[in-house]
């Protein structure tokens, strides 16, 4: 009985625990859901909601808060992430077939741009999510001026662009809703008396209305294009065409130029010109003129230069440095006649004379020295008259233009050391391409010309020494203006250049038995500055530092050991700088030179040298001339008996 009661209590306890666990789990899950409830995009993008959700037309996916139909979710940092790029995203709902992307003519904004050029992807105050109302959305790309001239097509005013054009695509040109003639006839009664009278009873309804009329707006009555042929304006079609009752009313009564010259005097168009434009000569008037009407002056079918470029594409190519006349005013006709001219290439004036009509100021600058092409007005020998990708409208890179005449110069200038302007092809850094008061067309005389680049080098040293050719501005005495195979662009080997002025030194060099290494190598600038110095004799630095630059072993000994005073102060106390008749370039015989500082007759000298006659001595047999570890400047390796002054161990010496 007790056991059964105990079991019952255990079962009840377990059941209570399970119930509590389930209840806790339910409450915990609800709490978790409450804490981590997923937010909508507009919970954060409140400004977006304020801007778009109240607009007249809201994109369905925006209205339904289905942002993720187009966007990918982002993290803490906001970032625009679309599921697909550009129009491909729109095509997931608005299929290409429905938009009509496969039709013959597709709206440029759709084909090459984005749907968002015209449509707002979220919402708009206009219908169909358009960025602007009615025609204004079209004027975002199409200049409004062309559609709002004095006479505006009625249908454009009343029905807008969409009355005649489809928005996305069409099988007709210009995105028309139907072929041009049927479209026009949907408003204009081609059978009406007024229509027939206006068109001289010709069956124009079978042709293109836009041949004569601007379909949008015009400054001319009846929407005629800006430039209209007189027979068109007066509806005198029979002046050129067969009668309207003819089986072939639109055929012309004569062909080619024969028809045009019934009104237009060919001789008058030539104006005495003997060089004729090919289309004019061949009677191909309609190559350049529309026989009915045009939006461009003189019935040209295209804007002036563009028309010319259809036959002369190279001349119409865009360049970095275009001829100003080519891009303004009359364009090509600034320099060329359209029909015939007295000069080659249909120029309105002969060569340089034509250029002078604008560049007279340049022509008036002729100086004492004139560049031959400039003097003979051969402007086109260097310049491209239409434009160029080279500054100054040059026909080619500057050096190539110059070398085309100065053929020998290209070879002469190809040196190991080339003047920077020559190497970079900037001949006009030094030369004036047209004329100059200086010889060789230099922009200025030397040294002023050189100072344009080398101003810092050209400054003379105050209180120092200036090399005479340098001080006298005789740069070209030593340097080649274009280039040289010798460092420094000098005109010859250093020795030859220097000796050409320093002749006495040249003679000494020839006679000298011992020569300084730089002298032998002909490297004068190893020690001397060719231009200027603060030190006498144009030395680069004072002695002994000058000498130590090469004689590093001696410098080390002088710095670390007991130094001979002349070696520490001035090498030239003992040595000659260029040549000598004696070894090691010493200035005098050794004992004589040493005797200038050391009293060879003194008792102390005699005792130190055990009474040996100085005339029989060679000081360098025992002493180092520059430095030594020994206070008496003895050499590093000393014979022990000599060190002990025990000469008699080896020599028979009679001491005094």
XYZ file of C-alpha atoms in Angstrom:
656
model
C 0.000 0.000 0.000
C 2.802 2.406 0.947
C 4.806 1.443 -2.166
C 1.842 2.138 -4.447
C 1.273 5.544 -2.883
C 4.914 6.416 -3.333
C 4.811 5.480 -7.066
C 1.727 7.627 -7.493
C 3.495 10.612 -6.020
C 6.477 10.096 -8.321
C 4.279 9.963 -11.453
C 2.414 13.125 -10.435
C 5.701 14.934 -9.834
C 7.153 13.956 -13.218
C 3.947 15.002 -14.979
C 4.040 18.411 -13.269
C 7.648 18.934 -14.337
C 6.879 18.088 -17.975
C 3.949 20.492 -18.034
C 6.104 23.273 -16.597
C 8.841 22.593 -19.172
C 6.352 22.731 -22.070
C 4.815 25.932 -20.726
C 8.263 27.533 -20.330
C 9.224 26.537 -23.862
C 6.076 28.092 -25.299
C 6.569 31.330 -23.375
C 10.293 31.438 -24.282
C 9.557 30.962 -27.997
C 6.957 33.718 -27.938
C 9.421 36.006 -26.183
C 12.122 35.178 -28.771
C 9.716 35.880 -31.591
C 8.803 39.162 -29.967
C 12.455 40.143 -29.579
C 13.633 39.107 -33.104
C 10.601 40.028 -35.215
C 11.667 40.742 -38.855
C 11.450 44.422 -39.819
C 10.044 45.773 -43.046
C 12.372 47.871 -45.254
C 10.336 51.022 -44.633
C 10.816 50.637 -40.885
C 14.332 51.987 -41.520
C 13.820 53.770 -44.841
C 11.284 56.205 -43.447
C 12.310 59.068 -45.744
C 11.742 56.784 -48.727
C 8.244 56.016 -47.512
C 7.480 59.702 -46.958
C 8.722 60.607 -50.448
C 7.148 57.882 -52.583
C 4.195 56.128 -50.920
C 1.956 59.180 -51.200
C 2.574 59.754 -54.919
C -0.122 59.404 -57.582
C 1.359 56.283 -59.197
C 3.244 53.780 -57.043
C 5.053 50.769 -58.483
C 3.064 47.667 -57.500
C 6.003 45.959 -55.793
C 6.629 49.118 -53.751
C 2.972 49.422 -52.778
C 2.951 45.758 -51.695
C 6.230 46.276 -49.806
C 7.932 43.610 -51.903
C 11.272 45.409 -51.987
C 13.089 42.087 -52.221
C 11.552 41.408 -55.615
C 14.166 43.850 -56.937
C 16.695 44.340 -54.135
C 18.975 42.070 -52.144
C 19.041 42.594 -48.393
C 21.991 44.495 -46.989
C 23.670 44.401 -43.587
C 24.179 47.146 -41.058
C 25.843 49.335 -43.690
C 23.219 50.484 -46.255
C 24.124 49.535 -49.826
C 22.122 49.440 -53.046
C 22.140 45.825 -54.219
C 19.903 44.940 -57.165
C 19.174 41.333 -58.081
C 20.029 42.020 -61.738
C 21.730 44.787 -63.644
C 19.930 47.514 -65.575
C 16.995 46.622 -67.805
C 17.398 42.893 -67.121
C 15.804 43.453 -63.724
C 12.758 45.101 -65.323
C 12.437 42.268 -67.859
C 11.763 39.741 -65.065
C 8.236 41.175 -64.869
C 7.925 43.272 -68.015
C 8.989 40.762 -70.628
C 11.050 41.789 -73.629
C 8.259 40.605 -75.906
C 5.743 42.828 -74.167
C 8.082 45.844 -74.284
C 8.891 45.052 -77.918
C 12.641 44.939 -77.679
C 12.683 42.539 -80.627
C 11.011 44.993 -83.029
C 12.870 46.634 -85.920
C 13.239 50.034 -84.247
C 13.814 50.355 -80.496
C 13.855 53.608 -78.537
C 17.482 54.637 -77.945
C 16.769 55.263 -74.266
C 15.659 51.656 -73.974
C 18.211 50.057 -76.276
C 21.338 51.843 -75.064
C 20.239 53.293 -71.779
C 18.009 52.206 -68.946
C 14.302 52.021 -68.326
C 14.916 54.493 -65.502
C 15.756 57.184 -68.094
C 12.009 57.631 -68.547
C 10.482 55.714 -65.617
C 10.951 56.106 -61.879
C 11.406 52.622 -60.428
C 9.445 53.445 -57.246
C 6.727 56.028 -57.760
C 5.750 59.093 -59.770
C 3.199 61.861 -59.924
C 2.685 60.991 -63.579
C 1.074 58.019 -65.261
C 3.093 54.866 -65.929
C 5.758 55.911 -63.430
C 7.113 58.468 -65.907
C 9.753 60.891 -64.628
C 7.717 63.844 -65.925
C 4.220 64.557 -67.241
C 3.312 64.210 -70.919
C 5.741 65.623 -73.464
C 8.059 66.832 -70.708
C 9.443 63.342 -70.242
C 10.498 63.370 -73.916
C 12.128 66.750 -73.502
C 14.463 65.264 -70.902
C 16.481 64.045 -73.918
C 15.029 65.843 -76.948
C 15.711 69.595 -77.002
C 12.405 71.399 -76.533
C 13.324 74.261 -78.877
C 12.947 72.035 -81.938
C 9.320 71.305 -80.944
C 8.172 74.787 -79.974
C 8.980 77.038 -82.911
C 6.594 79.598 -84.393
C 4.315 77.050 -86.127
C 3.602 73.907 -84.053
C 1.926 70.819 -85.460
C -1.617 70.739 -84.071
C -1.499 67.089 -83.097
C 1.636 67.715 -81.047
C -0.189 70.436 -79.133
C -3.358 68.434 -78.578
C -2.250 64.826 -78.398
C 1.412 65.078 -77.484
C 4.260 62.914 -78.725
C 2.346 59.675 -78.143
C -0.225 60.668 -80.770
C 2.269 59.650 -83.468
C 5.062 57.797 -81.652
C 5.255 54.622 -79.613
C 7.230 54.817 -76.429
C 9.320 51.672 -76.576
C 9.580 50.234 -80.065
C 8.006 50.040 -83.483
C 8.436 48.340 -86.816
C 8.289 51.807 -88.382
C 11.095 54.372 -88.466
C 11.145 57.023 -85.753
C 8.939 54.774 -83.583
C 5.817 55.847 -85.546
C 2.554 54.138 -84.664
C 2.068 53.289 -88.331
C 3.740 54.014 -91.676
C 4.233 57.740 -92.316
C 1.704 58.305 -95.125
C -1.203 56.420 -93.497
C -0.401 58.117 -90.183
C -0.644 61.588 -91.733
C -3.800 60.680 -93.601
C -5.439 59.671 -90.330
C -5.801 63.432 -89.687
C -5.306 65.082 -93.095
C -7.876 64.382 -95.839
C -5.771 63.828 -98.923
C -8.903 63.871 -101.061
C -10.010 67.309 -99.919
C -9.920 70.278 -102.294
C -7.681 72.367 -100.061
C -5.196 69.525 -99.720
C -5.046 68.979 -103.479
C -4.708 72.690 -104.187
C -1.895 73.066 -101.668
C -0.014 70.235 -103.350
C -0.722 71.182 -106.964
C -3.019 68.159 -107.411
C -0.035 65.820 -107.136
C -0.725 62.485 -105.358
C 1.680 63.346 -102.542
C -0.260 61.098 -100.171
C 1.632 58.196 -101.684
C 4.990 59.739 -100.737
C 6.702 60.946 -97.565
C 5.228 64.128 -96.088
C 8.421 64.771 -94.088
C 10.320 65.383 -97.326
C 8.908 68.903 -97.288
C 7.292 69.347 -93.871
C 8.694 69.241 -90.365
C 6.310 66.974 -88.416
C 6.826 68.866 -85.151
C 7.331 72.610 -85.575
C 8.790 75.164 -87.941
C 9.544 78.834 -88.333
C 7.914 78.633 -91.789
C 4.205 78.547 -92.674
C 2.535 75.175 -93.244
C 5.343 73.477 -91.307
C 7.652 73.734 -94.296
C 11.262 73.129 -93.352
C 13.580 76.073 -92.686
C 15.076 75.980 -96.167
C 12.517 75.267 -98.905
C 13.025 75.206 -102.665
C 11.057 78.031 -104.329
C 8.941 75.695 -106.522
C 7.887 73.877 -103.327
C 6.946 77.111 -101.530
C 4.852 78.273 -104.502
C 3.433 74.776 -105.139
C 4.911 74.977 -108.642
C 5.843 71.320 -108.782
C 5.441 71.245 -112.580
C 8.592 73.333 -112.918
C 10.567 70.182 -112.195
C 8.093 67.253 -112.377
C 5.764 65.816 -114.990
C 2.168 67.095 -114.819
C 0.072 65.604 -111.978
C -2.114 63.815 -114.526
C 0.911 62.029 -116.004
C 1.278 58.268 -115.492
C 4.538 59.084 -113.712
C 3.882 62.452 -112.126
C 6.914 62.478 -109.860
C 9.482 61.885 -112.552
C 11.434 65.010 -113.450
C 11.123 66.690 -116.836
C 14.915 66.547 -117.212
C 17.604 64.615 -115.420
C 20.532 65.734 -113.283
C 22.115 69.147 -113.689
C 20.211 69.805 -116.894
C 17.086 70.306 -114.786
C 18.808 72.505 -112.201
C 20.460 74.756 -114.759
C 17.115 75.759 -116.224
C 16.926 78.104 -113.221
C 20.427 78.143 -111.741
C 23.143 79.650 -113.934
C 26.054 77.194 -114.026
C 28.524 79.906 -115.047
C 27.361 82.042 -112.153
C 27.891 79.159 -109.729
C 31.402 78.666 -111.098
C 32.173 82.361 -110.651
C 35.160 82.039 -112.958
C 36.502 78.952 -111.173
C 38.380 76.391 -113.233
C 38.712 73.758 -110.494
C 35.312 72.120 -110.089
C 33.914 70.099 -107.208
C 33.479 66.534 -108.445
C 29.702 66.287 -107.760
C 29.161 69.682 -109.388
C 31.231 68.695 -112.399
C 29.283 65.444 -112.722
C 25.914 67.158 -112.485
C 25.154 65.435 -109.159
C 23.428 68.421 -107.523
C 21.332 66.245 -105.221
C 24.492 64.818 -103.676
C 24.701 68.006 -101.653
C 21.240 69.623 -101.996
C 17.744 68.361 -101.196
C 15.464 69.290 -104.128
C 12.486 69.998 -101.873
C 13.301 71.285 -98.386
C 15.755 70.982 -95.565
C 16.327 72.037 -91.986
C 19.733 73.360 -93.043
C 20.613 76.436 -95.153
C 20.949 76.171 -98.941
C 18.832 73.004 -98.958
C 21.743 70.991 -97.577
C 20.574 67.579 -96.352
C 22.936 67.732 -93.343
C 24.743 70.353 -91.310
C 27.602 71.755 -93.422
C 30.691 69.900 -92.185
C 28.815 66.630 -91.664
C 27.691 66.734 -95.280
C 31.280 67.180 -96.467
C 32.427 64.359 -94.188
C 30.154 61.858 -95.963
C 32.652 61.925 -98.840
C 35.707 63.205 -96.932
C 35.536 61.234 -93.657
C 39.218 61.703 -92.809
C 38.823 65.477 -92.939
C 35.840 65.344 -90.610
C 37.513 63.146 -87.994
C 37.587 64.607 -84.498
C 41.011 65.908 -83.495
C 42.571 67.198 -80.276
C 43.642 70.440 -81.958
C 41.029 71.338 -84.609
C 41.264 74.325 -86.912
C 38.973 76.898 -85.295
C 37.413 77.837 -88.632
C 36.535 74.214 -89.242
C 34.330 74.104 -86.181
C 32.609 77.481 -86.361
C 30.622 79.700 -88.705
C 30.809 78.526 -92.297
C 32.905 75.485 -91.443
C 34.486 73.969 -94.553
C 33.236 76.861 -96.644
C 35.473 79.231 -94.679
C 38.336 78.016 -96.849
C 36.711 76.091 -99.726
C 34.278 76.998 -102.484
C 31.336 74.605 -102.807
C 31.087 74.467 -106.583
C 34.212 75.738 -108.319
C 37.307 77.805 -107.522
C 40.304 79.370 -109.181
C 42.682 77.540 -106.876
C 43.578 73.927 -106.213
C 41.483 71.997 -103.701
C 38.680 74.497 -104.227
C 40.419 76.980 -101.928
C 38.950 80.467 -101.882
C 42.480 81.912 -102.061
C 45.882 80.535 -102.890
C 47.761 78.691 -100.118
C 49.455 81.053 -97.688
C 47.358 84.005 -98.840
C 44.312 82.155 -97.565
C 45.957 81.605 -94.177
C 46.908 85.283 -94.060
C 43.255 86.308 -94.163
C 43.052 85.205 -90.530
C 46.705 84.998 -89.478
C 47.912 88.310 -90.869
C 49.477 89.223 -87.541
C 51.667 86.135 -87.769
C 52.588 86.968 -91.355
C 53.623 90.477 -90.310
C 56.134 89.088 -87.809
C 58.691 88.225 -90.475
C 62.162 89.029 -89.128
C 65.739 88.964 -90.428
C 65.822 85.174 -90.508
C 62.786 83.566 -92.130
C 62.013 79.852 -92.243
C 61.793 78.953 -95.930
C 58.323 77.336 -95.842
C 56.971 80.323 -93.910
C 58.636 82.807 -96.241
C 57.125 81.097 -99.274
C 53.735 80.768 -97.541
C 53.868 76.968 -97.635
C 51.870 76.701 -94.396
C 50.501 73.256 -95.247
C 54.007 71.798 -95.465
C 54.074 71.788 -91.646
C 50.430 72.251 -90.583
C 47.327 70.190 -91.223
C 44.760 72.778 -92.316
C 41.833 70.786 -90.930
C 43.162 69.806 -87.537
C 45.587 67.475 -85.857
C 46.195 65.505 -82.693
C 49.537 67.299 -82.382
C 49.775 70.770 -80.786
C 49.996 73.579 -83.318
C 47.984 71.499 -85.809
C 51.239 69.954 -87.021
C 50.979 67.237 -89.650
C 53.017 64.839 -87.509
C 55.170 64.841 -84.407
C 57.313 67.956 -84.459
C 60.650 66.225 -85.038
C 59.210 64.211 -87.931
C 57.911 67.365 -89.558
C 61.330 69.006 -89.190
C 63.249 65.927 -90.337
C 61.091 65.674 -93.448
C 63.168 68.600 -94.779
C 66.252 68.455 -92.560
C 66.942 64.830 -93.457
C 70.609 64.882 -92.458
C 69.792 66.234 -89.003
C 68.045 63.080 -87.828
C 71.238 61.050 -88.288
C 73.491 63.786 -86.887
C 71.387 64.177 -83.767
C 71.285 60.482 -82.874
C 74.014 60.616 -80.248
C 74.735 58.911 -76.940
C 74.113 62.165 -75.099
C 71.258 64.096 -76.680
C 69.968 67.517 -75.693
C 66.632 67.023 -73.945
C 64.564 69.134 -76.391
C 66.054 67.132 -79.279
C 65.361 63.820 -77.570
C 61.748 64.779 -76.864
C 61.269 66.194 -80.367
C 60.651 69.760 -79.169
C 62.601 71.692 -81.812
C 60.603 74.814 -80.990
C 62.109 74.913 -77.500
C 65.083 76.661 -79.085
C 63.989 77.538 -82.628
C 61.191 79.780 -83.810
C 59.331 77.844 -86.512
C 58.452 80.936 -88.539
C 61.069 83.678 -88.265
C 63.585 85.174 -85.883
C 65.999 88.055 -85.478
C 68.641 85.500 -84.475
C 70.689 83.224 -86.704
C 69.418 79.678 -87.212
C 65.940 80.877 -86.207
C 66.903 80.759 -82.516
C 64.336 82.223 -80.149
C 67.063 84.246 -78.436
C 70.805 84.615 -78.583
C 73.199 82.477 -76.570
C 73.472 82.509 -73.545
C 69.985 84.001 -72.976
C 68.462 81.059 -74.833
C 70.296 78.534 -72.662
C 69.239 80.383 -69.520
C 65.588 79.600 -70.284
C 66.225 76.078 -69.022
C 69.604 76.275 -67.295
C 69.025 79.456 -65.293
C 70.431 78.043 -62.075
C 73.631 76.811 -63.730
C 74.035 80.130 -65.527
C 74.288 82.169 -62.330
C 77.841 83.382 -61.828
C 79.564 82.798 -58.500
C 79.958 85.999 -56.527
C 83.498 86.308 -55.220
C 84.515 83.083 -56.929
C 86.029 82.073 -60.248
C 84.046 81.892 -63.483
C 85.418 80.020 -66.474
C 85.974 82.619 -69.185
C 83.806 80.948 -71.890
C 81.076 80.492 -69.293
C 81.283 84.091 -68.088
C 81.322 85.311 -71.685
C 78.195 83.314 -72.604
C 80.115 81.156 -75.077
C 78.176 77.949 -74.323
C 78.604 76.591 -77.836
C 82.402 76.833 -77.580
C 82.338 73.703 -75.452
C 78.860 72.206 -75.980
C 77.031 70.870 -79.027
C 73.518 72.309 -79.129
C 71.878 69.078 -80.265
C 73.897 66.151 -78.976
C 77.253 64.463 -78.669
C 78.725 61.032 -78.094
C 80.725 62.530 -75.232
C 79.286 63.118 -71.760
C 78.175 66.673 -71.138
C 77.324 67.098 -74.830
C 80.762 68.619 -75.411
C 81.917 69.161 -78.970
C 85.026 66.958 -78.694
C 87.051 64.993 -76.166
C 87.679 66.998 -73.012
C 91.428 67.192 -73.634
C 90.912 68.572 -77.131
C 88.282 71.073 -75.984
C 90.386 72.343 -73.072
C 93.672 72.490 -74.988
C 91.993 74.547 -77.723
C 92.228 77.439 -75.229
C 94.860 76.191 -72.778
C 97.577 75.602 -75.396
C 100.508 75.947 -73.008
C 99.128 73.167 -70.851
C 98.848 70.999 -73.931
C 102.522 71.494 -74.742
C 103.539 70.634 -71.174
C 101.416 67.499 -71.286
C 103.174 66.378 -74.422
C 106.584 66.913 -72.842
C 105.821 65.624 -69.349
C 107.339 62.307 -68.310
C 104.851 61.612 -65.526
C 101.181 62.553 -65.921
C 98.373 62.653 -63.391
C 95.834 59.870 -64.152
C 92.952 62.285 -64.954
C 95.282 64.163 -67.323
C 96.217 60.922 -69.077
C 92.531 60.025 -69.293
C 91.666 63.495 -70.594
C 89.236 63.977 -67.701
C 89.833 67.616 -66.724
C 86.459 67.860 -64.956
C 87.627 65.236 -62.484
C 89.270 68.134 -60.614
C 87.983 71.317 -62.272
C 84.502 72.732 -62.708
C 83.906 73.638 -66.362
C 81.683 76.551 -65.391
C 82.354 78.168 -62.019
C 83.786 77.584 -58.574
C 84.340 79.380 -55.291
C 87.867 77.979 -55.246
C 90.835 79.227 -57.230
C 91.645 77.530 -60.551
C 88.043 76.282 -60.740
C 88.808 73.386 -58.396
C 85.814 71.371 -57.292
C 87.043 71.252 -53.671
C 90.145 72.336 -51.776
C 93.248 70.206 -51.436
C 93.743 67.723 -49.793
C 90.026 66.753 -49.937
C 90.168 66.911 -53.714
C 92.998 64.382 -53.821
C 91.452 62.179 -51.146
C 88.397 61.679 -53.408
C 90.565 59.278 -55.448
C 93.414 58.451 -53.075
C 91.237 56.921 -50.413
C 94.011 54.705 -49.009
C 96.138 57.751 -48.217
C 93.139 59.515 -46.682
C 92.570 56.571 -44.343
C 96.203 56.569 -43.210
C 96.253 60.341 -42.671
C 93.087 60.153 -40.574
C 94.130 57.166 -38.445
C 97.886 57.575 -38.088
C 100.512 60.226 -37.443
C 100.188 62.499 -40.490
C 102.957 64.299 -42.307
C 101.920 67.945 -42.058
C 101.987 68.714 -45.814
C 99.822 65.644 -46.441
C 97.277 66.870 -43.948
C 97.232 70.443 -45.224
C 97.941 70.648 -48.944
C 99.100 67.946 -51.358
C 100.354 70.644 -53.741
C 103.178 71.469 -51.301
C 104.950 68.408 -52.647
C 103.110 67.333 -55.814
C 102.299 68.909 -59.160
C 98.663 68.554 -60.240
C 99.116 67.784 -63.935
C 102.591 66.645 -65.024
C 106.094 66.278 -63.665
C 109.519 65.103 -64.744
C 109.845 63.234 -61.455
C 108.132 60.098 -60.087
C 104.836 60.438 -58.230
C 104.386 63.924 -59.696
C 106.700 65.391 -57.048
C 107.488 69.035 -57.611
C 111.272 68.837 -56.934
C 113.987 66.234 -56.406
C 113.187 64.468 -53.154
C 116.044 65.648 -50.925
C 115.666 69.223 -52.161
C 111.960 69.196 -51.462
C 112.413 67.698 -47.964
C 115.141 70.206 -47.260
C 112.671 73.055 -47.612
C 111.134 72.078 -44.299
C 113.866 70.008 -42.633
C 117.277 71.636 -41.878
C 119.629 69.088 -43.402
C 122.702 70.802 -41.878
C 121.498 70.754 -38.305
C 123.417 68.607 -35.761
C 120.185 66.973 -34.692
C 119.520 65.891 -38.275
C 123.057 64.528 -38.644
C 122.830 62.594 -35.362
C 119.475 61.143 -36.282
C 120.857 59.973 -39.575
C 124.235 58.740 -38.160
C 126.154 61.371 -40.064
C 125.162 60.166 -43.546
C 125.534 62.813 -46.244
C 122.012 64.048 -47.170
C 122.983 64.003 -50.839
C 123.280 60.236 -50.603
C 119.895 59.812 -48.968
C 116.479 58.772 -50.298
C 114.127 59.825 -47.544
C 111.366 57.496 -48.783
C 113.547 54.441 -48.241
C 112.823 54.789 -44.548
C 109.993 57.261 -44.136
C 106.383 57.236 -45.295
C 105.685 60.580 -47.043
C 102.066 60.815 -45.926
C 101.416 59.109 -42.585
C 102.721 56.416 -40.281
C 102.033 54.755 -36.983
C 105.534 55.770 -35.960
C 106.057 59.327 -34.684
C 109.121 59.658 -36.938
C 106.998 58.535 -39.928
C 109.001 55.359 -40.335
C 107.456 52.738 -42.571
C 105.355 50.010 -41.029
C 107.933 47.213 -41.466
C 111.239 48.127 -39.754
C 114.385 45.990 -39.661
C 115.043 45.247 -35.932
C 118.729 46.412 -36.000
C 117.521 49.654 -37.639
C 114.888 50.067 -34.976
C 117.593 49.649 -32.328
C 119.818 52.076 -34.210
C 122.428 49.269 -34.496
C 123.434 49.996 -38.050
C 126.919 48.635 -37.471
C 125.537 45.147 -37.149
C 125.214 45.137 -40.899
C 127.038 48.237 -42.167
C 130.522 49.563 -41.767
C 129.812 53.050 -40.600
C 132.159 55.674 -39.386
C 130.095 57.736 -36.951
C 130.951 61.361 -36.577
